[in-house]
Coordinates of C-alpha atoms and ligand atoms in Angstrom, one line a residue:
X904 CA 0.0 0.0 0.0
X905 CA 2.8 2.5 1.0
X906 CA 5.9 3.4 -1.1
X907 CA 9.2 2.0 0.2
X908 CA 11.0 4.3 2.7
X909 CA 14.0 5.9 1.0
X910 CA 15.5 7.5 4.1
X911 CA 15.3 5.3 7.2
X912 CA 18.0 7.0 9.3
X913 CA 15.6 8.2 11.9
X914 CA 14.0 4.8 12.5
X915 CA 17.5 3.2 12.5
X916 CA 18.9 5.7 15.0
X917 CA 15.8 5.4 17.3
X918 CA 16.5 1.6 17.4
X919 CA 20.2 2.2 18.0
X920 CA 21.2 0.7 14.6
X921 CA 24.1 2.0 12.6
X922 CA 23.4 5.0 10.3
X923 CA 25.5 6.8 7.6
X924 CA 25.0 10.3 9.2
X925 CA 23.1 11.5 12.3
X926 CA 19.5 12.1 11.5
X927 CA 17.9 15.4 12.3
X928 CA 14.4 16.8 12.7
X929 CA 13.2 19.8 14.6
X930 CA 10.4 20.2 17.2
X931 CA 7.8 22.5 15.7
X932 CA 9.5 22.3 12.3
X933 CA 6.3 23.2 10.6
X934 CA 5.4 26.5 12.2
X935 CA 5.5 30.3 12.4
X936 CA 9.2 30.8 11.6
X937 CA 8.4 29.7 8.0
X938 CA 6.7 32.3 5.8
X939 CA 5.0 29.5 3.8
X940 CA 3.4 28.3 7.0
X941 CA 2.1 31.7 7.9
X942 CA 0.6 32.0 4.4
X943 CA -1.2 28.6 4.7
X944 CA -2.3 29.5 8.2
X945 CA -3.8 32.8 7.0
X946 CA -5.7 30.9 4.3
X947 CA -7.0 28.3 6.8
X948 CA -8.4 30.9 9.2
X949 CA -7.8 29.6 12.7
X950 CA -5.0 27.3 13.9
X951 CA -7.7 24.6 14.6
X952 CA -9.1 24.9 11.1
X953 CA -5.6 24.2 9.9
X954 CA -5.4 21.1 12.1
X955 CA -8.9 20.0 11.1
X956 CA -8.4 20.2 7.3
X957 CA -6.3 17.2 6.3
X958 CA -5.2 18.8 2.9
X959 CA -3.9 21.9 4.7
X960 CA -2.3 19.9 7.6
X961 CA -0.6 17.8 5.0
X962 CA 0.6 20.8 3.1
X963 CA 2.2 22.4 6.2
X964 CA 3.7 19.1 7.4
X965 CA 5.6 18.8 4.1
X966 CA 6.7 22.5 4.0
X967 CA 9.9 22.1 6.1
X968 CA 10.9 18.9 4.2
X969 CA 10.6 20.8 0.9
X970 CA 12.9 23.5 2.2
X971 CA 15.5 21.4 4.2
X972 CA 16.8 17.8 3.8
X973 CA 15.2 16.8 7.2
X974 CA 15.1 13.1 8.1
X975 CA 11.6 13.0 9.4
X976 CA 8.2 14.6 9.0
X977 CA 6.0 15.2 12.1
X978 CA 2.3 15.2 11.8
X979 CA 1.0 18.7 11.9
X980 CA -1.6 18.8 14.7
X981 CA -1.6 19.7 18.4
X982 CA -1.5 17.8 21.7
X983 CA -4.7 19.5 22.7
X984 CA -6.9 17.8 20.1
X985 CA -7.7 15.1 22.7
X986 CA -9.2 17.4 25.3
X987 CA -10.9 19.3 22.5
X988 CA -12.5 16.0 21.3
X989 CA -13.6 15.4 24.9
X990 CA -15.7 18.5 24.7
X991 CA -13.6 21.2 26.5
X992 CA -13.8 23.6 23.6
X993 CA -10.2 24.5 22.6
X994 CA -9.5 28.0 21.2
X995 CA -6.4 30.2 20.7
X996 CA -6.7 33.7 22.0
X997 CA -4.4 36.0 20.0
X998 CA -1.0 36.2 21.9
X999 CA -2.3 34.1 24.8
X1000 CA -1.8 30.6 23.7
X1001 CA -4.3 27.7 24.0
X1002 CA -7.5 28.1 26.1
X1003 CA -10.4 25.9 27.0
X1004 CA -14.0 27.2 27.2
X1005 CA -14.9 24.5 29.7
X1006 CA -12.0 23.5 32.0
X1007 CA -12.5 20.5 34.3
X1008 CA -12.0 21.2 38.0
X1009 CA -14.4 19.1 40.1
X1010 CA -14.5 15.4 40.7
X1011 CA -18.0 15.3 39.1
X1012 CA -16.7 17.0 35.9
X1013 CA -13.8 14.6 35.8
X1014 CA -16.1 11.6 36.2
X1015 CA -18.3 12.8 33.3
X1016 CA -15.3 12.7 30.8
X1017 CA -14.9 9.8 28.4
X1018 CA -12.0 8.9 26.1
X1019 CA -12.9 10.0 22.6
X1020 CA -13.0 7.4 19.7
X1021 CA -10.0 8.4 17.6
X1022 CA -11.7 7.1 14.4
X1023 CA -14.7 9.3 15.0
X1024 CA -14.0 12.5 17.0
X1025 CA -10.4 12.6 15.8
X1026 CA -10.9 11.2 12.3
X1027 CA -9.4 14.5 10.9
X1028 CA -6.1 13.4 12.5
X1029 CA -6.0 9.9 11.1
X1030 CA -7.2 11.2 7.7
X1031 CA -4.2 13.7 7.8
X1032 CA -1.8 10.8 8.7
X1033 CA -3.0 8.8 5.7
X1034 CA -2.7 11.7 3.3
X1035 CA 0.7 12.7 4.6
X1036 CA 2.1 9.2 4.1
X1037 CA 0.8 9.2 0.6
X1038 CA 2.3 12.6 -0.2
X1039 CA 5.6 11.8 1.5
X1040 CA 6.0 8.9 -0.9
X1041 CA 8.8 7.4 1.2
X1042 CA 11.0 10.5 1.4
X1043 CA 11.2 10.3 5.2
X1044 CA 9.3 8.6 8.0
X1045 CA 6.3 10.2 9.6
X1046 CA 6.2 10.8 13.3
X1047 CA 2.9 10.7 15.2
X1048 CA 2.5 12.2 18.6
X1049 CA 0.4 12.9 21.6
X1050 CA 0.7 14.9 24.9
X1051 CA 1.3 12.9 28.1
X1052 CA -1.7 12.4 30.4
X1053 CA -0.1 14.8 33.0
X1054 CA 0.6 17.5 30.5
X1055 CA -2.9 17.2 28.9
X1056 CA -4.4 17.3 32.4
X1057 CA -2.5 20.5 33.3
X1058 CA -4.2 22.3 30.3
X1059 CA -7.6 20.8 31.0
X1060 CA -7.6 21.7 34.7
X1061 CA -5.9 25.2 34.4
X1062 CA -8.0 26.1 31.4
X1063 CA -4.9 27.0 29.4
X1064 CA -1.2 27.6 29.8
X1065 CA 0.0 28.1 33.3
X1066 CA 3.1 29.1 35.2
X1067 CA 2.1 28.2 38.8
X1068 CA -0.2 25.1 38.1
X1069 CA -2.3 26.3 41.0
X1070 CA -5.5 24.4 40.1
X1071 CA -3.9 21.1 39.1
X1072 CA -1.5 21.1 42.1
X1073 CA -4.4 21.9 44.3
X1074 CA -6.2 18.9 42.9
X1075 CA -3.1 16.7 43.3
X1076 CA -2.7 17.5 47.0
X1077 CA -6.4 17.8 47.9
X1078 CA -8.1 15.1 45.8
X1079 CA -5.4 12.8 44.3
X1080 CA -8.1 10.1 43.6
X1081 CA -9.9 12.5 41.2
X1082 CA -6.7 13.4 39.5
X1083 CA -5.9 9.7 39.1
X1084 CA -9.3 9.2 37.5
X1085 CA -8.6 12.0 35.0
X1086 CA -5.1 10.6 34.2
X1087 CA -6.6 7.1 33.8
X1088 CA -9.1 8.4 31.3
X1089 CA -6.4 10.3 29.5
X1090 CA -4.0 7.3 29.4
X1091 CA -6.7 5.2 27.7
X1092 CA -7.5 8.1 25.3
X1093 CA -3.8 8.6 24.4
X1094 CA -3.2 4.9 23.9
X1095 CA -6.1 4.6 21.5
X1096 CA -5.2 7.9 19.7
X1097 CA -1.5 6.8 19.1
X1098 CA -2.6 3.3 18.0
X1099 CA -5.0 4.9 15.5
X1100 CA -2.1 7.1 14.2
X1101 CA 0.1 4.0 13.9
X1102 CA -2.7 2.1 12.1
X1103 CA -3.1 5.1 9.7
X1104 CA 0.6 5.1 8.9
X1105 CA 2.7 6.9 11.6
X1106 CA 6.1 5.1 11.6
X1107 CA 7.3 6.4 15.0
X1108 CA 5.5 8.1 17.9
X1109 CA 6.5 10.6 20.5
X1110 CA 4.9 11.5 23.8
X1111 CA 5.4 15.2 24.8
X1112 CA 5.4 15.6 28.6
X1113 CA 6.0 19.3 28.5
X1114 CA 5.1 19.9 32.2
X1115 CA 6.4 16.7 33.9
X1116 CA 9.3 18.8 35.2
X1117 CA 6.9 20.8 37.4
X1118 CA 6.4 17.8 39.6
X1119 CA 8.4 16.6 42.6
X1120 CA 10.4 13.4 42.1
X1121 CA 7.8 11.2 43.7
X1122 CA 4.9 13.1 42.1
X1123 CA 6.6 12.6 38.7
X1124 CA 6.6 8.9 39.1
X1125 CA 3.0 8.7 40.4
X1126 CA 1.3 11.3 38.2
X1127 CA 3.2 11.4 35.0
X1128 CA 5.6 8.5 34.4
X1129 CA 3.2 5.8 35.6
X1130 CA 0.7 6.8 33.0
X1131 CA 3.3 7.1 30.2
X1132 CA 4.5 3.6 31.1
X1133 CA 0.9 2.3 30.7
X1134 CA 0.7 3.9 27.3
X1135 CA 4.0 2.4 26.2
X1136 CA 2.8 -1.0 27.3
X1137 CA -0.5 -0.5 25.3
X1138 CA 1.0 0.6 22.0
X1139 CA 1.2 -1.3 18.8
X1140 CA 5.0 -1.8 18.5
X1141 CA 5.1 -3.5 15.1
X1142 CA 3.4 -2.3 11.9
X1143 CA 4.0 -2.8 8.1
X1144 CA 6.7 -5.3 9.2
X1145 CA 8.7 -2.7 11.1
X1146 CA 9.1 -1.8 14.7
X1147 CA 7.4 1.4 15.6
X1148 CA 9.8 3.3 18.0
X1149 CA 8.4 5.2 20.9
X1150 CA 10.1 8.3 22.3
X1151 CA 9.3 9.9 25.6
X1152 CA 10.2 13.6 26.2
X1153 CA 9.8 15.1 29.7
X1154 CA 10.9 18.8 29.6
X1155 CA 12.9 19.3 32.8
X1156 CA 13.1 15.6 33.3
X1157 CA 16.9 15.2 33.1
X1158 CA 17.2 13.8 36.6
X1159 CA 14.7 11.0 35.9
X1160 CA 16.2 9.5 32.7
X1161 CA 16.9 6.0 34.3
X1162 CA 13.3 5.7 35.4
X1163 CA 12.0 6.9 32.0
X1164 CA 14.2 4.3 30.2
X1165 CA 12.7 1.6 32.4
X1166 CA 9.3 2.1 30.8
X1167 CA 10.3 0.1 27.8
X1168 CA 10.4 3.0 25.4
X1169 CA 12.9 3.1 22.6
X1170 CA 14.3 6.6 23.0
X1171 CA 14.3 9.6 25.3
X1172 CA 14.1 13.2 24.2
X1173 CA 16.4 15.6 26.1
X1174 CA 16.0 19.3 26.7
X1175 CA 19.1 21.5 26.7
X1176 CA 19.6 21.5 30.4
X1177 CA 21.0 17.9 30.3
X1178 CA 24.5 17.0 29.2
X1179 CA 23.9 14.5 26.4
X1180 CA 27.3 12.8 27.1
X1181 CA 26.2 12.3 30.7
X1182 CA 22.7 11.1 29.6
X1183 CA 24.4 8.6 27.3
X1184 CA 26.6 7.2 30.1
X1185 CA 23.5 6.8 32.2
X1186 CA 21.0 5.3 29.8
X1187 CA 22.7 5.0 26.4
X1188 CA 22.9 1.2 26.8
X1189 CA 19.1 1.0 27.0
X1190 CA 17.6 3.7 24.8
X1191 CA 18.4 6.1 22.0
X1192 CA 18.7 9.8 22.7
X1193 CA 17.1 12.7 20.9
X1194 CA 18.2 16.3 21.3
X1195 CA 19.4 18.6 22.5
X1196 CA 20.6 21.9 21.1
X1197 CA 19.4 25.0 23.0
X1198 CA 16.7 26.5 20.7
X1199 CA 18.1 30.0 21.5
X1200 CA 21.4 29.1 19.7
X1201 CA 19.4 29.7 16.5
X1202 CA 19.4 33.4 17.3
X1203 CA 23.2 33.5 16.6
X1204 CA 25.1 33.5 13.3
X1205 CA 25.3 30.4 11.0
X1206 CA 28.9 29.9 12.2
X1207 CA 27.9 29.9 15.9
X1208 CA 25.0 27.6 15.1
X1209 CA 27.4 25.2 13.4
X1210 CA 29.9 25.3 16.3
X1211 CA 27.2 24.6 18.9
X1212 CA 25.7 21.8 16.8
X1213 CA 29.1 20.1 16.5
X1214 CA 29.5 20.3 20.3
X1215 CA 26.3 18.3 20.7
X1216 CA 27.5 15.8 18.1
X1217 CA 30.8 15.5 19.9
X1218 CA 29.2 15.2 23.3
X1219 CA 27.1 12.3 22.1
X1220 CA 30.2 10.7 20.5
X1221 CA 30.6 7.9 18.1
X1222 CA 28.2 5.0 17.5
X1223 CA 24.5 4.7 16.9
X1224 CA 21.5 5.9 18.9
X1225 CA 21.5 9.7 18.4
X1226 CA 18.7 11.7 16.7
X1227 CA 19.7 15.4 16.5
X1228 CA 17.0 17.8 17.6
X1229 CA 16.5 21.0 19.5
X1230 CA 15.9 20.7 23.3
X1231 CA 12.4 22.2 22.7
X1232 CA 10.4 23.7 19.9
X1233 CA 11.9 26.3 17.5
X1234 CA 10.9 29.9 18.3
X1235 CA 8.7 31.8 15.8
X1236 CA 11.3 34.6 15.3
X1237 CA 14.1 32.3 14.0
X1238 CA 15.5 33.0 10.5
X1239 CA 15.0 29.8 8.4
X1240 CA 18.6 30.2 7.1
X1241 CA 19.7 29.1 10.6
X1242 CA 17.8 25.8 10.2
X1243 CA 19.5 25.3 6.8
X1244 CA 22.9 25.8 8.4
X1245 CA 22.0 23.4 11.2
X1246 CA 20.8 20.6 9.0
X1247 CA 23.9 20.9 6.8
X1248 CA 26.2 20.8 9.8
X1249 CA 24.6 17.8 11.4
X1250 CA 24.7 15.8 8.2
X1251 CA 28.3 16.8 7.6
X1252 CA 29.2 15.4 11.0
X1253 CA 31.8 16.6 13.5
Ligands
LIG1882 O1 6.5 19.7 15.9 C1 5.7 20.0 14.9 O2 6.1 20.7 14.0 C2 4.4 19.4 14.9 C3 3.3 20.2 15.3 C4 3.1 20.5 16.8 C5 2.3 21.7 17.2 N1 2.1 21.6 18.5 C6 1.9 22.7 16.3 C7 1.5 24.0 16.8 C8 3.4 19.8 17.9 C9 4.2 18.5 18.1 C10 2.8 20.5 19.0 C11 2.8 20.0 20.4 C12 2.3 20.8 21.5 N2 1.3 21.7 21.5 C13 2.9 20.8 22.8 C14 4.0 19.9 23.2 C15 5.3 20.3 22.8 C16 5.9 21.5 23.5 O3 6.0 22.5 22.8 O4 6.2 21.3 24.6 C17 2.2 21.7 23.6 C18 2.5 22.1 25.0 C19 1.2 22.3 22.8 C20 0.1 23.3 23.2 C21 0.3 24.5 22.3 N3 -0.2 24.6 21.1 C22 1.0 25.7 22.6 C23 1.6 26.0 23.9 C24 0.9 26.5 21.5 C25 1.5 27.8 21.2 C26 0.7 29.0 21.4 C27 1.3 30.2 20.9 O5 0.6 31.1 20.5 O6 2.6 30.3 21.0 C28 0.1 25.8 20.5 C29 -0.2 26.2 19.2 C30 0.6 25.6 18.1 N4 0.8 24.3 18.0 C31 1.3 26.3 17.0 C32 1.8 25.3 16.2 C33 2.6 25.5 14.9 C34 1.2 27.8 16.8 C35 -0.2 28.2 16.3 C36 -0.3 29.2 15.3 O7 0.0 29.0 14.1 O8 -0.7 30.3 15.7

């Protein structure tokens, strides 16, 4: 059904198999730093209209691959599609980031939530995956993704982005049973959603735990890692005759890498606060590592970008198991020329 994969560096590196050069993709590679993204986004209307129209989601997914020789495409969507499909009413207020019309705060509101059927409420996502696979025509593998239960719960309970996490931390300390019920529903929802993406053609999947780093060490295990482990255990790990690698990324989770590697995932994403050489010594025998250039390096000159990228390559060192990426998403103000320089440097090697 699908065309053969012409560039399998990403999949090989995630499985710690030898590669010719280090593969690279960039978190938020389809986004506002690209003028062609801003043009398609303007045509679509709202950000969610863009996500909900498979032809447009496909178009923006492919834009960075047309510009740069990247080693992976990542589905254009958002982690907040799941809570939106649960009826919370996602919208983006200009300059304010994501918001929900109906946040969930009480035990009764949590008990009333049900995991959406990904083939119904989220059919626009699986339709986009199928279309992107067709249009990619084997140029590079397609990564599917979801938010972690904890990270989704923070947005659902806070009603949007947060710095203090006052409502969800309040729930965690006052009514942990209700929070566990919410995380349980979300773990089922995420497992079904990722399996639907895999069935539709996603060749690797990544779980974004953007806010796991806001937890205490014991809180992280109980409220975030436990549910990511459940998801890893419930995922389809083999499709189209290939293993489907799973990457876990907890922003601010550098001190918990050993526990994360124990979940049975294939790779860990690292933010820029962790030394990748140190991470490799700690868990490199168990999992591949993805990262971890400081996204702010891209504000510097091409020469400085190349120098800093080579430092990351050198810190990881020889041998397989490294996927180059930024430590978090690319900022909207970055000049695309910096990305061209970065990709060229990583492929040239140190
Ligand atoms: O990586 C990719 O290129 C794939 C697409 C992708 C988007 N969001 C597109 C997007 C992915 C993987 C995400 C994940 C996501 N979304 C996360 C986890 C990763 C992370 O950054 O930690 C989170 C926390 C979200 C929630 C979210 N969605 C935020 C905080 C924002 C930014 C709001 C803003 O105005 O800055 C979004 C919107 C969003 N998601 C945009 C894009 C390209 C920008 C929307 C626009 O075009 O206006």
